[in-house]
């Protein structure tokens, strides 16, 4: 957090307008919300290209930390393995530090954070402290039964190519089209773990829908549409937001 004023100060030095006024027209601070399997990662990939934003996905950050055996990874592992959320105090500092970095000074795309009301409060307060604000919260809505079908049918190759037994099957059952390796089901895509992750989502993350709706920041998207349709809709919405902001 200590970095925030410094970053803003550097920007203001290149401009004749005050930092706050400048960021009001140029920043795009976006949050993706939705249940596991809603397609947030797929959309994030496209949106970061569309708008040139740095992307912070707490799930990826935590999985990397676990793989590397860092202090953060050690703290997070047992919660992640159980399908629970890691404690707020573990994750909040990580994200606030990322958002205070130079690369996030003109905007960011968050995926998987905030995931609880205390996390949302901490984010809002930290941004407000430095005169920044959230531009929009993008909710990708998908009913539970669709999620369970999507995730339980997901299979991955050794190299990480993703298939679906019904929607995107390989040419030869159980084998990757590209390298012939055996397709496997990820542990957290097993039906019982999916149900646990969905329960945690409804219990702890869904309250954020009302939270951000009450702040007039929420935009809803129908995540049962094709990825291209969802992307077109989000891109148009964000482009409009930015235009409105610049007027
Ligand atoms: P994801 O890939 O977003 O589904 O995240 C995988 C796991 O990382 C979750 O099941 C949680 O254990 C943990 N995690 C990711 N983001 C957060 C967060 N904002 N707060 C707490 N735990 C998180």
Short mmCIF file of N, CA and C in Angstrom, two decimals, residues 17-128:
data_model
loop_
_atom_site.label_atom_id
_atom_site.label_comp_id
_atom_site.label_asym_id
_atom_site.label_seq_id
_atom_site.Cartn_x
_atom_site.Cartn_y
_atom_site.Cartn_z
N UNK A 17 -2.54 17.71 -15.36
CA UNK A 17 -3.73 17.61 -14.53
C UNK A 17 -3.40 16.82 -13.27
N UNK A 18 -4.15 17.05 -12.20
CA UNK A 18 -3.87 16.32 -10.96
C UNK A 18 -4.08 14.81 -11.16
N UNK A 19 -3.37 14.01 -10.33
CA UNK A 19 -3.43 12.55 -10.47
C UNK A 19 -4.85 12.02 -10.42
N UNK A 20 -5.68 12.53 -9.50
CA UNK A 20 -7.03 12.00 -9.34
C UNK A 20 -7.84 12.20 -10.62
N UNK A 21 -7.74 13.41 -11.19
CA UNK A 21 -8.51 13.68 -12.40
C UNK A 21 -8.02 12.80 -13.55
N UNK A 22 -6.73 12.61 -13.60
CA UNK A 22 -6.16 11.81 -14.68
C UNK A 22 -6.67 10.37 -14.60
N UNK A 23 -6.66 9.80 -13.39
CA UNK A 23 -7.03 8.40 -13.30
C UNK A 23 -8.52 8.20 -13.57
N UNK A 24 -9.33 9.25 -13.31
CA UNK A 24 -10.75 9.09 -13.53
C UNK A 24 -11.03 8.79 -15.00
N UNK A 25 -10.22 9.29 -15.91
CA UNK A 25 -10.49 9.02 -17.31
C UNK A 25 -9.70 7.83 -17.85
N UNK A 26 -8.58 7.47 -17.22
CA UNK A 26 -7.76 6.46 -17.88
C UNK A 26 -7.78 5.09 -17.22
N UNK A 27 -8.19 5.00 -15.97
CA UNK A 27 -8.09 3.70 -15.29
C UNK A 27 -9.25 2.79 -15.60
N UNK A 28 -8.94 1.50 -15.73
CA UNK A 28 -9.98 0.50 -15.89
C UNK A 28 -9.69 -0.57 -14.85
N UNK A 29 -10.40 -0.49 -13.73
CA UNK A 29 -10.17 -1.41 -12.62
C UNK A 29 -11.34 -2.39 -12.54
N UNK A 30 -11.10 -3.59 -13.06
CA UNK A 30 -12.20 -4.54 -13.24
C UNK A 30 -12.08 -5.76 -12.34
N UNK A 31 -13.23 -6.29 -11.95
CA UNK A 31 -13.27 -7.50 -11.13
C UNK A 31 -14.18 -8.52 -11.81
N UNK A 32 -13.71 -9.75 -11.93
CA UNK A 32 -14.55 -10.84 -12.46
C UNK A 32 -15.06 -11.66 -11.30
N UNK A 33 -16.37 -11.88 -11.27
CA UNK A 33 -16.96 -12.71 -10.21
C UNK A 33 -17.81 -13.78 -10.88
N UNK A 34 -17.89 -14.94 -10.24
CA UNK A 34 -18.74 -16.01 -10.77
C UNK A 34 -18.32 -17.31 -10.13
N UNK A 35 -19.19 -18.31 -10.22
CA UNK A 35 -18.86 -19.60 -9.61
C UNK A 35 -17.68 -20.27 -10.32
N UNK A 36 -17.07 -21.27 -9.67
CA UNK A 36 -16.01 -22.01 -10.36
C UNK A 36 -16.60 -22.63 -11.63
N UNK A 37 -15.86 -22.56 -12.72
CA UNK A 37 -16.36 -23.16 -13.96
C UNK A 37 -17.25 -22.23 -14.77
N UNK A 38 -17.35 -20.97 -14.36
CA UNK A 38 -18.20 -20.03 -15.10
C UNK A 38 -17.52 -19.55 -16.39
N UNK A 39 -16.22 -19.77 -16.48
CA UNK A 39 -15.49 -19.32 -17.67
C UNK A 39 -14.73 -18.03 -17.42
N UNK A 40 -14.45 -17.72 -16.16
CA UNK A 40 -13.76 -16.45 -15.83
C UNK A 40 -12.36 -16.42 -16.45
N UNK A 41 -11.65 -17.53 -16.35
CA UNK A 41 -10.29 -17.58 -16.89
C UNK A 41 -10.27 -17.38 -18.40
N UNK A 42 -11.22 -18.01 -19.08
CA UNK A 42 -11.32 -17.89 -20.54
C UNK A 42 -11.59 -16.44 -20.92
N UNK A 43 -12.53 -15.82 -20.22
CA UNK A 43 -12.87 -14.43 -20.53
C UNK A 43 -11.71 -13.49 -20.18
N UNK A 44 -11.05 -13.79 -19.08
CA UNK A 44 -9.95 -12.92 -18.64
C UNK A 44 -8.85 -12.88 -19.71
N UNK A 45 -8.58 -14.04 -20.29
CA UNK A 45 -7.54 -14.11 -21.33
C UNK A 45 -7.86 -13.15 -22.47
N UNK A 46 -9.12 -13.13 -22.88
CA UNK A 46 -9.53 -12.26 -23.99
C UNK A 46 -9.53 -10.79 -23.56
N UNK A 47 -10.02 -10.54 -22.35
CA UNK A 47 -10.16 -9.14 -21.90
C UNK A 47 -8.82 -8.46 -21.67
N UNK A 48 -7.86 -9.24 -21.17
CA UNK A 48 -6.54 -8.63 -20.95
C UNK A 48 -5.95 -8.22 -22.30
N UNK A 49 -6.24 -9.01 -23.34
CA UNK A 49 -5.78 -8.63 -24.68
C UNK A 49 -6.53 -7.41 -25.19
N UNK A 50 -7.84 -7.41 -25.02
CA UNK A 50 -8.66 -6.29 -25.51
C UNK A 50 -8.22 -4.96 -24.90
N UNK A 51 -7.98 -4.98 -23.59
CA UNK A 51 -7.81 -3.71 -22.89
C UNK A 51 -6.40 -3.52 -22.32
N UNK A 52 -5.50 -4.48 -22.58
CA UNK A 52 -4.11 -4.35 -22.14
C UNK A 52 -3.95 -4.22 -20.63
N UNK A 53 -4.73 -5.02 -19.91
CA UNK A 53 -4.69 -4.92 -18.44
C UNK A 53 -3.84 -6.02 -17.82
N UNK A 54 -3.12 -5.73 -16.72
CA UNK A 54 -2.49 -6.82 -15.99
C UNK A 54 -3.58 -7.65 -15.29
N UNK A 55 -3.34 -8.95 -15.20
CA UNK A 55 -4.36 -9.89 -14.73
C UNK A 55 -3.88 -10.57 -13.46
N UNK A 56 -4.68 -10.51 -12.41
CA UNK A 56 -4.31 -11.16 -11.15
C UNK A 56 -5.40 -12.17 -10.77
N UNK A 57 -5.05 -13.45 -10.86
CA UNK A 57 -6.00 -14.51 -10.50
C UNK A 57 -5.46 -15.15 -9.22
N UNK A 58 -6.17 -14.95 -8.12
CA UNK A 58 -5.63 -15.43 -6.83
C UNK A 58 -5.45 -16.95 -6.82
N UNK A 59 -6.35 -17.68 -7.51
CA UNK A 59 -6.19 -19.14 -7.56
C UNK A 59 -4.84 -19.51 -8.19
N UNK A 60 -4.48 -18.84 -9.29
CA UNK A 60 -3.20 -19.12 -9.96
C UNK A 60 -2.03 -18.71 -9.08
N UNK A 61 -2.15 -17.55 -8.44
CA UNK A 61 -1.07 -17.06 -7.58
C UNK A 61 -0.83 -18.06 -6.45
N UNK A 62 -1.93 -18.55 -5.86
CA UNK A 62 -1.81 -19.49 -4.74
C UNK A 62 -1.29 -20.85 -5.21
N UNK A 63 -1.77 -21.32 -6.37
CA UNK A 63 -1.27 -22.62 -6.87
C UNK A 63 0.23 -22.54 -7.15
N UNK A 64 0.69 -21.43 -7.72
CA UNK A 64 2.13 -21.25 -7.96
C UNK A 64 2.90 -21.27 -6.64
N UNK A 65 2.34 -20.57 -5.64
CA UNK A 65 3.02 -20.50 -4.33
C UNK A 65 3.12 -21.89 -3.70
N UNK A 66 2.06 -22.68 -3.85
CA UNK A 66 2.09 -24.05 -3.31
C UNK A 66 3.15 -24.87 -4.06
N UNK A 67 3.16 -24.74 -5.39
CA UNK A 67 4.11 -25.51 -6.21
C UNK A 67 5.55 -25.15 -5.84
N UNK A 68 5.78 -23.87 -5.53
CA UNK A 68 7.14 -23.42 -5.21
C UNK A 68 7.48 -23.58 -3.72
N UNK A 69 6.50 -23.97 -2.93
CA UNK A 69 6.74 -24.19 -1.51
C UNK A 69 7.10 -22.93 -0.74
N UNK A 70 6.58 -21.77 -1.17
CA UNK A 70 6.85 -20.52 -0.45
C UNK A 70 6.05 -20.47 0.85
N UNK A 71 6.34 -19.45 1.68
CA UNK A 71 5.59 -19.28 2.94
C UNK A 71 4.09 -19.18 2.66
N UNK A 72 3.76 -18.38 1.62
CA UNK A 72 2.35 -18.22 1.25
C UNK A 72 1.74 -19.58 0.89
N UNK A 73 2.47 -20.35 0.10
CA UNK A 73 2.00 -21.66 -0.33
C UNK A 73 1.77 -22.58 0.86
N UNK A 74 2.68 -22.52 1.83
CA UNK A 74 2.54 -23.39 3.01
C UNK A 74 1.29 -23.03 3.79
N UNK A 75 1.02 -21.71 3.86
CA UNK A 75 -0.17 -21.28 4.62
C UNK A 75 -1.46 -21.67 3.88
N UNK A 76 -1.40 -21.67 2.54
CA UNK A 76 -2.63 -21.83 1.76
C UNK A 76 -3.00 -23.29 1.48
N UNK A 77 -2.01 -24.15 1.44
CA UNK A 77 -2.21 -25.50 0.87
C UNK A 77 -3.36 -26.28 1.50
N UNK A 78 -3.37 -26.34 2.83
CA UNK A 78 -4.37 -27.21 3.46
C UNK A 78 -5.80 -26.73 3.17
N UNK A 79 -5.98 -25.41 3.11
CA UNK A 79 -7.32 -24.88 2.82
C UNK A 79 -7.71 -25.22 1.38
N UNK A 80 -6.76 -25.03 0.47
CA UNK A 80 -7.07 -25.27 -0.94
C UNK A 80 -7.40 -26.74 -1.18
N UNK A 81 -6.62 -27.61 -0.56
CA UNK A 81 -6.87 -29.05 -0.75
C UNK A 81 -8.26 -29.44 -0.27
N UNK A 82 -8.75 -28.74 0.75
CA UNK A 82 -10.06 -29.07 1.31
C UNK A 82 -11.20 -28.38 0.55
N UNK A 83 -10.85 -27.54 -0.44
CA UNK A 83 -11.89 -26.80 -1.18
C UNK A 83 -12.40 -25.59 -0.40
N UNK A 84 -11.70 -25.24 0.70
CA UNK A 84 -12.09 -24.06 1.50
C UNK A 84 -11.34 -22.83 1.01
N UNK A 85 -11.79 -21.66 1.45
CA UNK A 85 -11.05 -20.44 1.15
C UNK A 85 -9.88 -20.30 2.12
N UNK A 86 -8.79 -19.73 1.65
CA UNK A 86 -7.70 -19.42 2.57
C UNK A 86 -8.14 -18.21 3.40
N UNK A 87 -7.59 -18.03 4.61
CA UNK A 87 -8.05 -16.92 5.45
C UNK A 87 -7.85 -15.56 4.78
N UNK A 88 -8.76 -14.64 5.03
CA UNK A 88 -8.70 -13.31 4.42
C UNK A 88 -7.35 -12.65 4.61
N UNK A 89 -6.79 -12.76 5.84
CA UNK A 89 -5.54 -12.03 6.10
C UNK A 89 -4.37 -12.58 5.29
N UNK A 90 -4.49 -13.81 4.83
CA UNK A 90 -3.40 -14.39 4.01
C UNK A 90 -3.43 -13.80 2.60
N UNK A 91 -4.63 -13.64 2.06
CA UNK A 91 -4.73 -13.27 0.64
C UNK A 91 -4.80 -11.76 0.41
N UNK A 92 -5.36 -11.02 1.37
CA UNK A 92 -5.57 -9.59 1.14
C UNK A 92 -4.24 -8.87 0.88
N UNK A 93 -3.24 -9.16 1.71
CA UNK A 93 -1.95 -8.48 1.55
C UNK A 93 -1.33 -8.75 0.19
N UNK A 94 -1.48 -9.99 -0.28
CA UNK A 94 -0.89 -10.37 -1.57
C UNK A 94 -1.47 -9.51 -2.69
N UNK A 95 -2.79 -9.37 -2.67
CA UNK A 95 -3.44 -8.63 -3.76
C UNK A 95 -3.19 -7.13 -3.65
N UNK A 96 -3.22 -6.61 -2.44
CA UNK A 96 -2.99 -5.16 -2.31
C UNK A 96 -1.58 -4.79 -2.77
N UNK A 97 -0.66 -5.69 -2.51
CA UNK A 97 0.71 -5.45 -2.96
C UNK A 97 0.78 -5.45 -4.50
N UNK A 98 0.09 -6.41 -5.11
CA UNK A 98 0.09 -6.48 -6.58
C UNK A 98 -0.52 -5.22 -7.19
N UNK A 99 -1.62 -4.75 -6.58
CA UNK A 99 -2.31 -3.58 -7.13
C UNK A 99 -1.50 -2.29 -6.93
N UNK A 100 -0.57 -2.32 -5.99
CA UNK A 100 0.26 -1.14 -5.75
C UNK A 100 1.47 -1.10 -6.69
N UNK A 101 1.63 -2.14 -7.50
CA UNK A 101 2.81 -2.20 -8.38
C UNK A 101 2.62 -1.26 -9.58
N UNK A 102 3.73 -0.89 -10.19
CA UNK A 102 3.68 0.02 -11.34
C UNK A 102 2.78 -0.50 -12.45
N UNK A 103 2.86 -1.82 -12.69
CA UNK A 103 2.12 -2.35 -13.85
C UNK A 103 0.60 -2.21 -13.67
N UNK A 104 0.14 -2.08 -12.42
CA UNK A 104 -1.30 -1.99 -12.18
C UNK A 104 -1.76 -0.54 -12.02
N UNK A 105 -0.85 0.40 -12.26
CA UNK A 105 -1.17 1.80 -11.98
C UNK A 105 -2.27 2.36 -12.88
N UNK A 106 -2.44 1.78 -14.07
CA UNK A 106 -3.47 2.32 -14.96
C UNK A 106 -4.64 1.38 -15.13
N UNK A 107 -4.69 0.37 -14.29
CA UNK A 107 -5.83 -0.54 -14.35
C UNK A 107 -5.41 -1.96 -14.08
N UNK A 108 -6.43 -2.80 -13.83
CA UNK A 108 -6.15 -4.21 -13.54
C UNK A 108 -7.42 -5.02 -13.75
N UNK A 109 -7.21 -6.32 -13.89
CA UNK A 109 -8.33 -7.25 -13.95
C UNK A 109 -8.12 -8.29 -12.85
N UNK A 110 -9.05 -8.33 -11.91
CA UNK A 110 -8.96 -9.30 -10.81
C UNK A 110 -9.90 -10.48 -11.06
N UNK A 111 -9.41 -11.67 -10.77
CA UNK A 111 -10.23 -12.88 -10.94
C UNK A 111 -10.03 -13.73 -9.68
N UNK A 112 -11.13 -13.97 -8.97
CA UNK A 112 -11.01 -14.79 -7.75
C UNK A 112 -10.77 -13.95 -6.51
N UNK A 113 -10.77 -12.66 -6.65
CA UNK A 113 -10.63 -11.74 -5.52
C UNK A 113 -11.41 -10.47 -5.86
N UNK A 114 -12.19 -9.92 -4.95
CA UNK A 114 -12.50 -10.44 -3.62
C UNK A 114 -13.45 -11.62 -3.69
N UNK A 115 -13.40 -12.43 -2.65
CA UNK A 115 -14.23 -13.62 -2.58
C UNK A 115 -15.07 -13.64 -1.31
N UNK A 116 -14.87 -12.63 -0.47
CA UNK A 116 -15.65 -12.50 0.76
C UNK A 116 -15.91 -11.01 0.97
N UNK A 117 -16.90 -10.71 1.82
CA UNK A 117 -17.19 -9.30 2.09
C UNK A 117 -16.00 -8.59 2.76
N UNK A 118 -15.33 -9.21 3.76
CA UNK A 118 -14.15 -8.53 4.32
C UNK A 118 -13.07 -8.24 3.26
N UNK A 119 -12.90 -9.13 2.30
CA UNK A 119 -11.92 -8.87 1.23
C UNK A 119 -12.37 -7.68 0.39
N UNK A 120 -13.68 -7.61 0.11
CA UNK A 120 -14.20 -6.48 -0.69
C UNK A 120 -14.03 -5.17 0.07
N UNK A 121 -14.28 -5.20 1.38
CA UNK A 121 -14.10 -4.00 2.20
C UNK A 121 -12.64 -3.55 2.18
N UNK A 122 -11.73 -4.52 2.31
CA UNK A 122 -10.30 -4.18 2.34
C UNK A 122 -9.86 -3.58 1.00
N UNK A 123 -10.35 -4.16 -0.08
CA UNK A 123 -10.00 -3.65 -1.41
C UNK A 123 -10.54 -2.23 -1.60
N UNK A 124 -11.81 -2.05 -1.26
CA UNK A 124 -12.43 -0.73 -1.43
C UNK A 124 -11.69 0.34 -0.63
N UNK A 125 -11.34 -0.01 0.61
CA UNK A 125 -10.66 0.96 1.48
C UNK A 125 -9.27 1.30 0.95
N UNK A 126 -8.55 0.26 0.49
CA UNK A 126 -7.19 0.49 -0.01
C UNK A 126 -7.22 1.37 -1.26
N UNK A 127 -8.18 1.13 -2.14
CA UNK A 127 -8.27 1.95 -3.36
C UNK A 127 -8.66 3.39 -3.00
N UNK A 128 -9.63 3.49 -2.11
CA UNK A 128 -10.09 4.82 -1.72
C UNK A 128 -8.97 5.65 -1.10
#
